[in-house]
C-alpha atoms as a PDB file:
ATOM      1  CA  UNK A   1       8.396 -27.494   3.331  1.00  0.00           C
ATOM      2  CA  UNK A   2      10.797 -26.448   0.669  1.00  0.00           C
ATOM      3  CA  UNK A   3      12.422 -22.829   0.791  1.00  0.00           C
ATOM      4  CA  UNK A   4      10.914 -22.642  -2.672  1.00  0.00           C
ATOM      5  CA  UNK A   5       7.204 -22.981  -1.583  1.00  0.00           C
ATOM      6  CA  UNK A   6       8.013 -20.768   1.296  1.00  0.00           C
ATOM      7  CA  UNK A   7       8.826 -17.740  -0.970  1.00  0.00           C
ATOM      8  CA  UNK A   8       5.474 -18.681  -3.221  1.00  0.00           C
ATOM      9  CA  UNK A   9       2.573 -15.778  -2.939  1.00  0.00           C
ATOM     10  CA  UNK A  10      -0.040 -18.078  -1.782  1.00  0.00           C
ATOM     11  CA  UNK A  11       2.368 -19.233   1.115  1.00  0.00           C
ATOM     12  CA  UNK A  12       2.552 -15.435   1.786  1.00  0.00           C
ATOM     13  CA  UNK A  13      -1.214 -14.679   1.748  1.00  0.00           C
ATOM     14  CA  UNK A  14      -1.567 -17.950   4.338  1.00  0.00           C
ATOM     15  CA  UNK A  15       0.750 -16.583   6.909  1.00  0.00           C
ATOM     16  CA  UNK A  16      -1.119 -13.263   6.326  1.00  0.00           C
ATOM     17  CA  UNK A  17      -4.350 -14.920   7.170  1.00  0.00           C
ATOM     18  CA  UNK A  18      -3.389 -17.280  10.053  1.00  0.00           C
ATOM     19  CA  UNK A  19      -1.773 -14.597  11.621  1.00  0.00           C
ATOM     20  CA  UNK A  20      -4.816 -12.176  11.289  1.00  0.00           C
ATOM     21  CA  UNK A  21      -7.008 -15.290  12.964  1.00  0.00           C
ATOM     22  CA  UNK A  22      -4.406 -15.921  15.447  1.00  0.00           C
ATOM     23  CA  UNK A  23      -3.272 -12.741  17.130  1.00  0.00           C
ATOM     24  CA  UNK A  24      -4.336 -12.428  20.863  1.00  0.00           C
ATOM     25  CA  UNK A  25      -6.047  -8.791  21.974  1.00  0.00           C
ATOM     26  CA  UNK A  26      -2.411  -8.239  23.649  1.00  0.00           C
ATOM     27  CA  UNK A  27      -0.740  -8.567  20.433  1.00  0.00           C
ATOM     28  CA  UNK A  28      -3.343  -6.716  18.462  1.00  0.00           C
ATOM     29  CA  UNK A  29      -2.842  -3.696  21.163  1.00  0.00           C
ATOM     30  CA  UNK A  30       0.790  -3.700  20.261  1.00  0.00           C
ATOM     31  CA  UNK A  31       0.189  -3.806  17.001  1.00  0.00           C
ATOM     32  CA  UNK A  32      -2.142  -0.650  17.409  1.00  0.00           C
ATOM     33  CA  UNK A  33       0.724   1.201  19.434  1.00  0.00           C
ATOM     34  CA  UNK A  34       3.666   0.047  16.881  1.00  0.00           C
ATOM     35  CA  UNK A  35       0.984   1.956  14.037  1.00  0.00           C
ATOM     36  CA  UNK A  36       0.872   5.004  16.112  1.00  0.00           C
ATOM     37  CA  UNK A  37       4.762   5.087  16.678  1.00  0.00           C
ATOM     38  CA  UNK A  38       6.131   4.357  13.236  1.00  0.00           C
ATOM     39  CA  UNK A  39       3.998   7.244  11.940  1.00  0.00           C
ATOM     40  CA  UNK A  40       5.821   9.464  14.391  1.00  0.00           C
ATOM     41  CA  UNK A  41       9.383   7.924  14.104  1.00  0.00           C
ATOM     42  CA  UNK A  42       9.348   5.695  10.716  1.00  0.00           C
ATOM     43  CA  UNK A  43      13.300   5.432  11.331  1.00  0.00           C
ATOM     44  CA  UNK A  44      12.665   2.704  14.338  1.00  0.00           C
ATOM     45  CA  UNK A  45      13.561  -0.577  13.405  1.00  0.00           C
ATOM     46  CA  UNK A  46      12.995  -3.373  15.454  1.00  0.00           C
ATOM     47  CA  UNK A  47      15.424  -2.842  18.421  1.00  0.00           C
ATOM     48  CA  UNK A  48      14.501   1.029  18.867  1.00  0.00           C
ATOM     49  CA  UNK A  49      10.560   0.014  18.723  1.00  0.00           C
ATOM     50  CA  UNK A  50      11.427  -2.861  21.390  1.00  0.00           C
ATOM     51  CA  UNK A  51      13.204  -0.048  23.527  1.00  0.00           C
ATOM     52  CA  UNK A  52      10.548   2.178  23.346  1.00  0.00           C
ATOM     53  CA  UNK A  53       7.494   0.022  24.139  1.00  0.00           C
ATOM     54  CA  UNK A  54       9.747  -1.467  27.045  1.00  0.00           C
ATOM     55  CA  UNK A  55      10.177   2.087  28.200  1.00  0.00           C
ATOM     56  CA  UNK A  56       6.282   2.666  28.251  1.00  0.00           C
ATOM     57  CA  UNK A  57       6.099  -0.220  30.003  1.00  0.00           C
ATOM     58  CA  UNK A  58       5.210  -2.947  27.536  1.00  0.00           C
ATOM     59  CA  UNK A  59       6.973  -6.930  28.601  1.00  0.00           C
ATOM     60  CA  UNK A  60       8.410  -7.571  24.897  1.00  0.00           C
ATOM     61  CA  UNK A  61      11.332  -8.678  23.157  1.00  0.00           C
ATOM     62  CA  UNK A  62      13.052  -8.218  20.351  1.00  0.00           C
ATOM     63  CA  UNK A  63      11.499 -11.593  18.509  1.00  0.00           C
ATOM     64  CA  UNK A  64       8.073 -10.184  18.888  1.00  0.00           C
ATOM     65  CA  UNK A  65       8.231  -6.905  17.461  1.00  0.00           C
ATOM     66  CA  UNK A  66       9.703  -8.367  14.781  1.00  0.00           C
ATOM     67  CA  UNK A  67       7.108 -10.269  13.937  1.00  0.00           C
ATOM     68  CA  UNK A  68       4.290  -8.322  14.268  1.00  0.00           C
ATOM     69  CA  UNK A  69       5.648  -5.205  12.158  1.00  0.00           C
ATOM     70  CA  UNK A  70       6.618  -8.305   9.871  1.00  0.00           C
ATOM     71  CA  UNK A  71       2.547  -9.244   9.690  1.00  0.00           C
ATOM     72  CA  UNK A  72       1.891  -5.201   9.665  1.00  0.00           C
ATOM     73  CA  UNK A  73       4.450  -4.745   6.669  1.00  0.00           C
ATOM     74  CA  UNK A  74       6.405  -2.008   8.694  1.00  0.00           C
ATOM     75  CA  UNK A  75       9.416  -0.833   6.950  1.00  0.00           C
ATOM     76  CA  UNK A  76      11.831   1.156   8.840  1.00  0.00           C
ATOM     77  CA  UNK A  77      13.907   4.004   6.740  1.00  0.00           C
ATOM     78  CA  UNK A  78      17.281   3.127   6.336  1.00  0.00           C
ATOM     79  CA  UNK A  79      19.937   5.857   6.827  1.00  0.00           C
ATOM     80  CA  UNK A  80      22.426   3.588   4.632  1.00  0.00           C
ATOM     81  CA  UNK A  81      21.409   1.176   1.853  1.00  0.00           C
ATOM     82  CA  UNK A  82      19.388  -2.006   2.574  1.00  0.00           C
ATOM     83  CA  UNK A  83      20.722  -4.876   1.012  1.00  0.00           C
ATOM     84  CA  UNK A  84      17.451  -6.968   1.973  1.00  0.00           C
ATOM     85  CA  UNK A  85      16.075  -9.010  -1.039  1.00  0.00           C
ATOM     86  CA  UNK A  86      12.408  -8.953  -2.078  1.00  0.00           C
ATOM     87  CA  UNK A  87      10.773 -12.586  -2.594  1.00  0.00           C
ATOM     88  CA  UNK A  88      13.212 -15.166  -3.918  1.00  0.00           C
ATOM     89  CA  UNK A  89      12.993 -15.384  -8.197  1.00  0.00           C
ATOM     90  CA  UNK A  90      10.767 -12.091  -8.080  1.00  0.00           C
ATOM     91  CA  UNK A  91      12.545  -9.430 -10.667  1.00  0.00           C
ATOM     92  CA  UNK A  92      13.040  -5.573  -8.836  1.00  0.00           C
ATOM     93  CA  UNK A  93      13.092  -2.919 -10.791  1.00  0.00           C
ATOM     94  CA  UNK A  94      15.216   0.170 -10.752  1.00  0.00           C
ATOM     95  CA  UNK A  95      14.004   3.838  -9.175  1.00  0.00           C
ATOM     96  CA  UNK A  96      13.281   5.728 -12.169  1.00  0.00           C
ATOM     97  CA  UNK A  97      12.048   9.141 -10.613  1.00  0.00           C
ATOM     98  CA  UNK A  98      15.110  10.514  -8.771  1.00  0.00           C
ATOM     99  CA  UNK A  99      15.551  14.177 -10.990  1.00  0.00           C
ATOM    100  CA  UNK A 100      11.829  13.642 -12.643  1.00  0.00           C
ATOM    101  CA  UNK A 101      10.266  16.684 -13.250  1.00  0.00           C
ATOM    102  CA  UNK A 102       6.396  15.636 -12.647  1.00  0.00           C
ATOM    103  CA  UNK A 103       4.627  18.350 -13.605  1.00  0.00           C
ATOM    104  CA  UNK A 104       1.532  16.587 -15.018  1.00  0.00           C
ATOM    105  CA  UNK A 105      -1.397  14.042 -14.010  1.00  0.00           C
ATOM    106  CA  UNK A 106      -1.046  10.102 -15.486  1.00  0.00           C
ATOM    107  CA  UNK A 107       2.769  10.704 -15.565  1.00  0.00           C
ATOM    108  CA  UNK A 108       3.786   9.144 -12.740  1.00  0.00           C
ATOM    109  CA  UNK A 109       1.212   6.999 -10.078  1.00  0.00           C
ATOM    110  CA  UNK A 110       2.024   5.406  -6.665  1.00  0.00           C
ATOM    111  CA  UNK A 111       1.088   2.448  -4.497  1.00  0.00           C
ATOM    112  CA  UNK A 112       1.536   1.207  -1.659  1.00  0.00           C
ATOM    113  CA  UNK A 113      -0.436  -1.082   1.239  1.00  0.00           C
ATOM    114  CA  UNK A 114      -0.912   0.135   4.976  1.00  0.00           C
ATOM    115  CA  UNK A 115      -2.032  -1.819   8.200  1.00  0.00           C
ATOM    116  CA  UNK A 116      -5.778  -0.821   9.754  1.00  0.00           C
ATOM    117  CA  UNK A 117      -6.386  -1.741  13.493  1.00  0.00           C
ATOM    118  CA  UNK A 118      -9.899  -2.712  14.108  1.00  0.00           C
ATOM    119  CA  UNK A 119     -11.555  -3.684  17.744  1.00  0.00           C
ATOM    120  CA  UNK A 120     -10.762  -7.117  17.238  1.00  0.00           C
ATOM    121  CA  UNK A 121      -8.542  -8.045  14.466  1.00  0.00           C
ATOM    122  CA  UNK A 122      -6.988  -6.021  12.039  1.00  0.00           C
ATOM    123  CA  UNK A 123      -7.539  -5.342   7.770  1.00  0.00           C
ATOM    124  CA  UNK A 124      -4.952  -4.018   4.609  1.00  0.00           C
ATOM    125  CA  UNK A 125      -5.408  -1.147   2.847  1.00  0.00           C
ATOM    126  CA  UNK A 126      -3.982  -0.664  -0.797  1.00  0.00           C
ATOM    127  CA  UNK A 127      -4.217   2.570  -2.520  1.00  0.00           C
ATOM    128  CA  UNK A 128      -3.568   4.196  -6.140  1.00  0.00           C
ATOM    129  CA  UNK A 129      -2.644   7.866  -6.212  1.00  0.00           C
ATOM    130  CA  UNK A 130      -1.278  10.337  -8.728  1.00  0.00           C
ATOM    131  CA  UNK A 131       1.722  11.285  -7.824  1.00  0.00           C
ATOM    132  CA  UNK A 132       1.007  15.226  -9.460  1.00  0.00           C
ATOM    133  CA  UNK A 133      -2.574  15.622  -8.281  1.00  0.00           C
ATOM    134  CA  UNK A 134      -2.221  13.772  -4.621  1.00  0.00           C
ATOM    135  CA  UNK A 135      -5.852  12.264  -5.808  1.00  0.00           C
ATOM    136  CA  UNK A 136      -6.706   8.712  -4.914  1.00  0.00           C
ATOM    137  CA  UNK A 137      -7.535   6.977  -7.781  1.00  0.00           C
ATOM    138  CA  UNK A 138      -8.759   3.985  -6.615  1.00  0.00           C
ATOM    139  CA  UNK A 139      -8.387   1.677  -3.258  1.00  0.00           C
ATOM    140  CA  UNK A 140      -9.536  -2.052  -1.665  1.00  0.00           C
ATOM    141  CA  UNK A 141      -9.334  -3.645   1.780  1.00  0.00           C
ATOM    142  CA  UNK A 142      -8.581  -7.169   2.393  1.00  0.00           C
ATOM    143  CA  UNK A 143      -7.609  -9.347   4.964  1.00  0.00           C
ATOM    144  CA  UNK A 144      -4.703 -10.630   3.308  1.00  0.00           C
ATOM    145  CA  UNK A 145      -1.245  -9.713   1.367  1.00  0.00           C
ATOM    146  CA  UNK A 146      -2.266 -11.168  -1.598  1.00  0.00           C
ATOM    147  CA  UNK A 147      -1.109  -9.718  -5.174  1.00  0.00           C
ATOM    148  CA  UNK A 148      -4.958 -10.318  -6.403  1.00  0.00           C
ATOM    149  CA  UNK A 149      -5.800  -7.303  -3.991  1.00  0.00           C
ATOM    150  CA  UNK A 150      -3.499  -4.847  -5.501  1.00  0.00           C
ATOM    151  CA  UNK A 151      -4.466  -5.878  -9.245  1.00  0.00           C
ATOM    152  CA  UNK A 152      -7.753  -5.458  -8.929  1.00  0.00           C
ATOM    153  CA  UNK A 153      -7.103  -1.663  -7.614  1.00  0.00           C
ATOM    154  CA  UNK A 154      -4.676  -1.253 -10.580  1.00  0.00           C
ATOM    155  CA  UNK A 155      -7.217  -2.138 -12.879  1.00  0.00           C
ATOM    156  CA  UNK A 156      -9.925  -0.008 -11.468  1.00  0.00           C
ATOM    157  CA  UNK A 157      -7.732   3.149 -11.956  1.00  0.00           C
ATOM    158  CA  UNK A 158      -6.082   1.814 -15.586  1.00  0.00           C
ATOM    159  CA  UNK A 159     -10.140   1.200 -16.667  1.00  0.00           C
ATOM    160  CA  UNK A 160     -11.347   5.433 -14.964  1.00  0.00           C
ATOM    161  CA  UNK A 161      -8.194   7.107 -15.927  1.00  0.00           C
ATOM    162  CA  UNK A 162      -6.224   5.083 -18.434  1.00  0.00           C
ATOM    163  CA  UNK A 163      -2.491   3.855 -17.736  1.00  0.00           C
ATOM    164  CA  UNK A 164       0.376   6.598 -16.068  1.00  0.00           C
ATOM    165  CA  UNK A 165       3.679   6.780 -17.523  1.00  0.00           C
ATOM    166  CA  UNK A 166       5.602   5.227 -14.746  1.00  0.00           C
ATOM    167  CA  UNK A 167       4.149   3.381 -11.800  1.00  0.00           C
ATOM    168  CA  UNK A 168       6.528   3.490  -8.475  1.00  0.00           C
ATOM    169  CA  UNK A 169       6.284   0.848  -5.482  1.00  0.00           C
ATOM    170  CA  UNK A 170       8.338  -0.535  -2.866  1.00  0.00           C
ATOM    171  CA  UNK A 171      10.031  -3.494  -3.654  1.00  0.00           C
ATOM    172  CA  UNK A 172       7.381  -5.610  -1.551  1.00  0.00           C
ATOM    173  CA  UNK A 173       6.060  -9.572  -2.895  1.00  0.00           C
ATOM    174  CA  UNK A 174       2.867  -7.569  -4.113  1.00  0.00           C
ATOM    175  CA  UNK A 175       4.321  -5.614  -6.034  1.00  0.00           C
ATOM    176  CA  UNK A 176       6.973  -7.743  -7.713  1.00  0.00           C
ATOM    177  CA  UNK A 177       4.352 -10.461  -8.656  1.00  0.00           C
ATOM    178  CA  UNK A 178       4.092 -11.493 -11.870  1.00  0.00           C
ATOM    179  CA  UNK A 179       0.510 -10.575 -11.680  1.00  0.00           C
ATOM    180  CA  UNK A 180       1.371  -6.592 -10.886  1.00  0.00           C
ATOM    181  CA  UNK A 181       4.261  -6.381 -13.215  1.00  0.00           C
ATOM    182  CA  UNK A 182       2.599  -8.243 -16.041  1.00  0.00           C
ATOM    183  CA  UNK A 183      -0.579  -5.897 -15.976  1.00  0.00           C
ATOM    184  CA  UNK A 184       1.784  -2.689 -16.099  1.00  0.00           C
ATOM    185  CA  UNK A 185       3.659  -4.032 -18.776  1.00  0.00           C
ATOM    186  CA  UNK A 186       0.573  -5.018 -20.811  1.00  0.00           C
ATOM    187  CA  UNK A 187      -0.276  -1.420 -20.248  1.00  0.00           C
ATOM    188  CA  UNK A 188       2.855  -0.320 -21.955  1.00  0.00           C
ATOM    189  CA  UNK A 189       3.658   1.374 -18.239  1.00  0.00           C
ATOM    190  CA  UNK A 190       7.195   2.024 -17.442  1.00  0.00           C
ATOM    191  CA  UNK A 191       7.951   0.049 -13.293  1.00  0.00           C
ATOM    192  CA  UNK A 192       9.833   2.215 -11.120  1.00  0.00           C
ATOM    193  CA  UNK A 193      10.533   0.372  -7.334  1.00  0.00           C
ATOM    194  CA  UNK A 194      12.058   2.437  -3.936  1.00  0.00           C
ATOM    195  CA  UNK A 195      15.150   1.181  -2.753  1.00  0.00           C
ATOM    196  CA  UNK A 196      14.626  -0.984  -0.185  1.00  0.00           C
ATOM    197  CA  UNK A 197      13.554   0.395   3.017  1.00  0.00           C
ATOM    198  CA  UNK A 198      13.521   4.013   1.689  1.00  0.00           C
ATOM    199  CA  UNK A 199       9.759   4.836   2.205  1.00  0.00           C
ATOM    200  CA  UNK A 200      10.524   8.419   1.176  1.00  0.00           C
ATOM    201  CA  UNK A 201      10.810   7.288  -2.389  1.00  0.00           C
ATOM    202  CA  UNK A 202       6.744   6.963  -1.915  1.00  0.00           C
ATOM    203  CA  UNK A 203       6.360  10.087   0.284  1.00  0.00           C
ATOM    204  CA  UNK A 204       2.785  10.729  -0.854  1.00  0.00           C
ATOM    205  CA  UNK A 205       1.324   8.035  -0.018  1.00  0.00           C
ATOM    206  CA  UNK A 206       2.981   7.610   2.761  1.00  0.00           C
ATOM    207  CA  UNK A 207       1.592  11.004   3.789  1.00  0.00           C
ATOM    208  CA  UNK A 208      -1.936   9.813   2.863  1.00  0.00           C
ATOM    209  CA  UNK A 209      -1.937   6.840   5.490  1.00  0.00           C
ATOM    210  CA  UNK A 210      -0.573   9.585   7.992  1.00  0.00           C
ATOM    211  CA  UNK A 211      -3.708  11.705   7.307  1.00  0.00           C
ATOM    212  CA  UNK A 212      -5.963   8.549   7.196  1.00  0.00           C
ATOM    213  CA  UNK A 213      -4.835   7.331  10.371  1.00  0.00           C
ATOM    214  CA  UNK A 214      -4.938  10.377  12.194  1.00  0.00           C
ATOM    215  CA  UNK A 215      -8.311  11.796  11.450  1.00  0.00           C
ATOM    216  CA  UNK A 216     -10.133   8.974  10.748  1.00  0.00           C
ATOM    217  CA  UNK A 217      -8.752   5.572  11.645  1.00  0.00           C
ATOM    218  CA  UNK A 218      -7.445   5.960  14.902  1.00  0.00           C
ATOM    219  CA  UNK A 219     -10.733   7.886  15.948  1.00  0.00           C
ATOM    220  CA  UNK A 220     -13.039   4.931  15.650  1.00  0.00           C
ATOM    221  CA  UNK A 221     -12.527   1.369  16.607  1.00  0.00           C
ATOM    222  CA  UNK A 222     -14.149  -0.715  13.937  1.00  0.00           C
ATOM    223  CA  UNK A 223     -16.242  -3.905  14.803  1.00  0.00           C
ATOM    224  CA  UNK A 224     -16.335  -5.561  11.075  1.00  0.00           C
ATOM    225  CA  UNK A 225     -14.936  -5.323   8.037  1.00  0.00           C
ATOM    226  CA  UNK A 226     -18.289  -3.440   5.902  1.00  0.00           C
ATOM    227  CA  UNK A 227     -17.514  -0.528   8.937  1.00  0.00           C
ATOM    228  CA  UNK A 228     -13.636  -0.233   7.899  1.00  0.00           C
ATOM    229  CA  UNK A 229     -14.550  -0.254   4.240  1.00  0.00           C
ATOM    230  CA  UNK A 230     -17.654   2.635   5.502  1.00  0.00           C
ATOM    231  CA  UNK A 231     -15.002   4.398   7.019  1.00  0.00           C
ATOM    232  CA  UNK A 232     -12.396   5.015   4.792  1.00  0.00           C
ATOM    233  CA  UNK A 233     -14.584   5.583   1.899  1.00  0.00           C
ATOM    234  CA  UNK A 234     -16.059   8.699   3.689  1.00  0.00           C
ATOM    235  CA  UNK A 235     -12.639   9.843   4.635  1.00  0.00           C
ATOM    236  CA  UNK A 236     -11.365   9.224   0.929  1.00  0.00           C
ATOM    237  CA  UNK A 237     -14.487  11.467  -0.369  1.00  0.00           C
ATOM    238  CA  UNK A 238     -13.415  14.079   1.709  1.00  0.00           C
ATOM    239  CA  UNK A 239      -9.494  13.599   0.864  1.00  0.00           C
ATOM    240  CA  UNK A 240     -10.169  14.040  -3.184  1.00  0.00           C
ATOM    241  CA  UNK A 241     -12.280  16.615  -3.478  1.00  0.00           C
ATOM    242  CA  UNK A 242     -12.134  18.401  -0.263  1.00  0.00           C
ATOM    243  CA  UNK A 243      -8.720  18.418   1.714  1.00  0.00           C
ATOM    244  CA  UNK A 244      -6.296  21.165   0.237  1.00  0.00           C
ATOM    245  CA  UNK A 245      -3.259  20.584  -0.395  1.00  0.00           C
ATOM    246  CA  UNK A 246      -0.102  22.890  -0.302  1.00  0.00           C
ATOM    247  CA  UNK A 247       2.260  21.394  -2.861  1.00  0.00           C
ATOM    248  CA  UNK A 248      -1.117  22.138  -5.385  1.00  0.00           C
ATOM    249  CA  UNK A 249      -1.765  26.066  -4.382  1.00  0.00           C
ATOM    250  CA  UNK A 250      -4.449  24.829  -1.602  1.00  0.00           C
ATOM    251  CA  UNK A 251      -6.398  23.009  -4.060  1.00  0.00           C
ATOM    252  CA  UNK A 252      -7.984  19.754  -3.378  1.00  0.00           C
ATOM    253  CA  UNK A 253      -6.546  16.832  -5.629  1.00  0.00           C
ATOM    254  CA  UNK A 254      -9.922  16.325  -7.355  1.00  0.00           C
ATOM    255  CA  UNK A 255      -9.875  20.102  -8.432  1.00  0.00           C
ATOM    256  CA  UNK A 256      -6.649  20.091  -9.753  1.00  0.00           C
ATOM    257  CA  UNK A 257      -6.801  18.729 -12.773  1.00  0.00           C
ATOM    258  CA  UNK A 258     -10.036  18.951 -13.934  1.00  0.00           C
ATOM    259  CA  UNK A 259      -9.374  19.887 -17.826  1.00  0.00           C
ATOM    260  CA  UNK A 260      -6.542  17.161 -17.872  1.00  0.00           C
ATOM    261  CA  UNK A 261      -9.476  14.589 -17.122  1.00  0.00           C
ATOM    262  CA  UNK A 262     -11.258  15.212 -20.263  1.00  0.00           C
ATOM    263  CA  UNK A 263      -8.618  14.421 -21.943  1.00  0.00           C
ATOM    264  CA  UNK A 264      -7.545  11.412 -19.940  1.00  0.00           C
ATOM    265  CA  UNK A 265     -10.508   9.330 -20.337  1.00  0.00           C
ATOM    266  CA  UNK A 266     -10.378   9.856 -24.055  1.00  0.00           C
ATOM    267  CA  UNK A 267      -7.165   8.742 -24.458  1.00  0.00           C
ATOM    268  CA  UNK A 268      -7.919   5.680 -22.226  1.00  0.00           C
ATOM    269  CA  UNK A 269      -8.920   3.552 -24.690  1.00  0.00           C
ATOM    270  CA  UNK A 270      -6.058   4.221 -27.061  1.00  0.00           C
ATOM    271  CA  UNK A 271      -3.551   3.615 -24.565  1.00  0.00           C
ATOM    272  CA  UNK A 272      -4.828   0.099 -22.520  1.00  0.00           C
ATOM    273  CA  UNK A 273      -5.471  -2.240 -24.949  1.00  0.00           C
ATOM    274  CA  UNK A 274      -4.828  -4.976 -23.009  1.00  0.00           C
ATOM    275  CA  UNK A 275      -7.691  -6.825 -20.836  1.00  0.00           C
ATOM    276  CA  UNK A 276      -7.196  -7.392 -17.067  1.00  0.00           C
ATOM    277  CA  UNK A 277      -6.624 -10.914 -16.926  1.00  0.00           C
ATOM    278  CA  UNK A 278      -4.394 -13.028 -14.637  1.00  0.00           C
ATOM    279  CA  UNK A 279      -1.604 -15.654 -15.151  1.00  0.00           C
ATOM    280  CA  UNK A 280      -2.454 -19.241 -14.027  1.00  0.00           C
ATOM    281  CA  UNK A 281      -2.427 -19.752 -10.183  1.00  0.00           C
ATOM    282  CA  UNK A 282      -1.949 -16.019  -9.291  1.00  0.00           C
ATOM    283  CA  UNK A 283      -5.893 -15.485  -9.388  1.00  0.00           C
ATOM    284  CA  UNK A 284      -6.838 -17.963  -7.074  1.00  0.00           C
ATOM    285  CA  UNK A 285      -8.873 -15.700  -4.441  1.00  0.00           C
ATOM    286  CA  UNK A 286     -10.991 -18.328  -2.573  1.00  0.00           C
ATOM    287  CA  UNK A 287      -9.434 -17.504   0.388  1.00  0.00           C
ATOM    288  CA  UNK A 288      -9.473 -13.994   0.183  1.00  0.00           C
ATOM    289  CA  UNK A 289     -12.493 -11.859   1.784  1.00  0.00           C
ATOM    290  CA  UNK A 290     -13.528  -9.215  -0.193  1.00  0.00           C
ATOM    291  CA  UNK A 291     -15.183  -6.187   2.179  1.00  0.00           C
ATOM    292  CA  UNK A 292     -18.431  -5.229   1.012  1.00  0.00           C
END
């Protein structure tokens, strides 16, 4: 196989799916307990997570771990800069919100995909949030790392809200599609990427998955995929309008910015002229299960 098929998207999304078919229940309990640690110490990589499951008694190597948090898109923080590459001939783009002043909603939004254990297998998560109001704009499950996934969430929140200023990502093959970089720009949105394993850059959302994960994933253990998707949309009706939130005066997101929405979807229209359409071969979603 060439290295130039290897680096293709619907390469990616294969691994993604023979590894979610393949993994044996002592790899998916791993894969569980890696979950649990890197939201306590996001700074392991793969030889201090190796070390630590050793020490609880876990028979693994460093090969291994690296795979799995490879298959769970784990991304350890990086004290000094990460010279990693994203996918070969995808463009990066630069971080555009270090001394932003966001002080409004639709200025700047944030995404970003997360790993959810289940009983006997294990799902994505991809979310949309507003970097000023914390609120979840929209969100989809999937069983694969396909770019299709993350589009169709993008589109959901362009279509409620109308398009943000600036959306800001990791640098990760979703995200540096053609498919997610063509819809911003279509959108007239400014792309703003993290550096490379600097999940800070997104702490939000990275705080959202904490919050998810603690008080409602890791407290049930999901049989099928319609459960998962059940789940997390109950938790994500309480997170919007319900859960209060310090950095907005102990208001909920969804009561934060209730005159500015008014004014939002009025202005939707005028500012997303563009219809959600994909480039040839990048909305090819056969094998991709959509949880309903």
């Amino acid at each position: 196989m060439s290295k130039r098929k290897q680096h293709a998207p619907e390469f990616k999304a294969k691994v993604a799916l023979e590894a979610l078919k393949g993994e044996t229940e002592q790899n998916l309990g791993l894969m569980r307990r890696l979950d649990e640690q890197f939201l306590e110490t996001p700074f392991f990589g793969v030889r201090q997570m190796t070390w630590h499951l050793r020490n609880d008694g876990h028979l693994v190597n460093e090969k291994r771990i690296r795979r799995l948090m490879r298959v769970m898109r784990l991304m350890p923080i990086y004290q000094k800069p990460n010279t990693s590459r994203p996918a070969k001939g995808h463009k990066t783009y630069p971080y555009l919100l270090r001394g932003l002043r966001v002080d409004r909603p639709n200025q700047v939004w944030c995404s970003d995909i997360t790993y959810l254990p289940m009983r006997r297998g294990f799902l994505y998560l991809v979310a949309i949030m507003d970097w000023h109001t914390r609120k979840v704009l929209a969100w989809r499950i999937s069983n694969t790392l396909e770019a299709d996934v993350c589009v169709e969430a993008l589109n959901e929140a362009i279509h409620k809200f109308g398009p943000p200023e600036i959306m800001n990502t990791d640098q990760g093959a979703q995200f540096t599609s053609f498919a997610w970089t063509d819809r911003l720009r279509r959108s007239g949105v400014r792309i703003s990427m993290d550096g490379k394993g600097r999940f800070l850059d997104n702490i939000f959302i990275e705080r959202l998955w904490r919050s998810l994960k603690y008080e409602c994933v890791y407290l049930h253990a999901w049989e099928t995929g319609s459960e998962a998707k059940a789940g997390i949309r109950k938790s994500m009706t309480f997170y919007n309008p319900r859960r209060r939130h310090s950095a907005l005066v102990g208001k909920a997101p969804s009561l934060s910015n209730g005159r500015w929405l008014k004014r939002a979807l009025g202005a939707a229209q005028k500012r997303d002229t563009s219809t959600p359409t994909c480039s040839r071969g990048t909305c090819n979603i056969s094998k991709v299960i959509r949880i309903s």
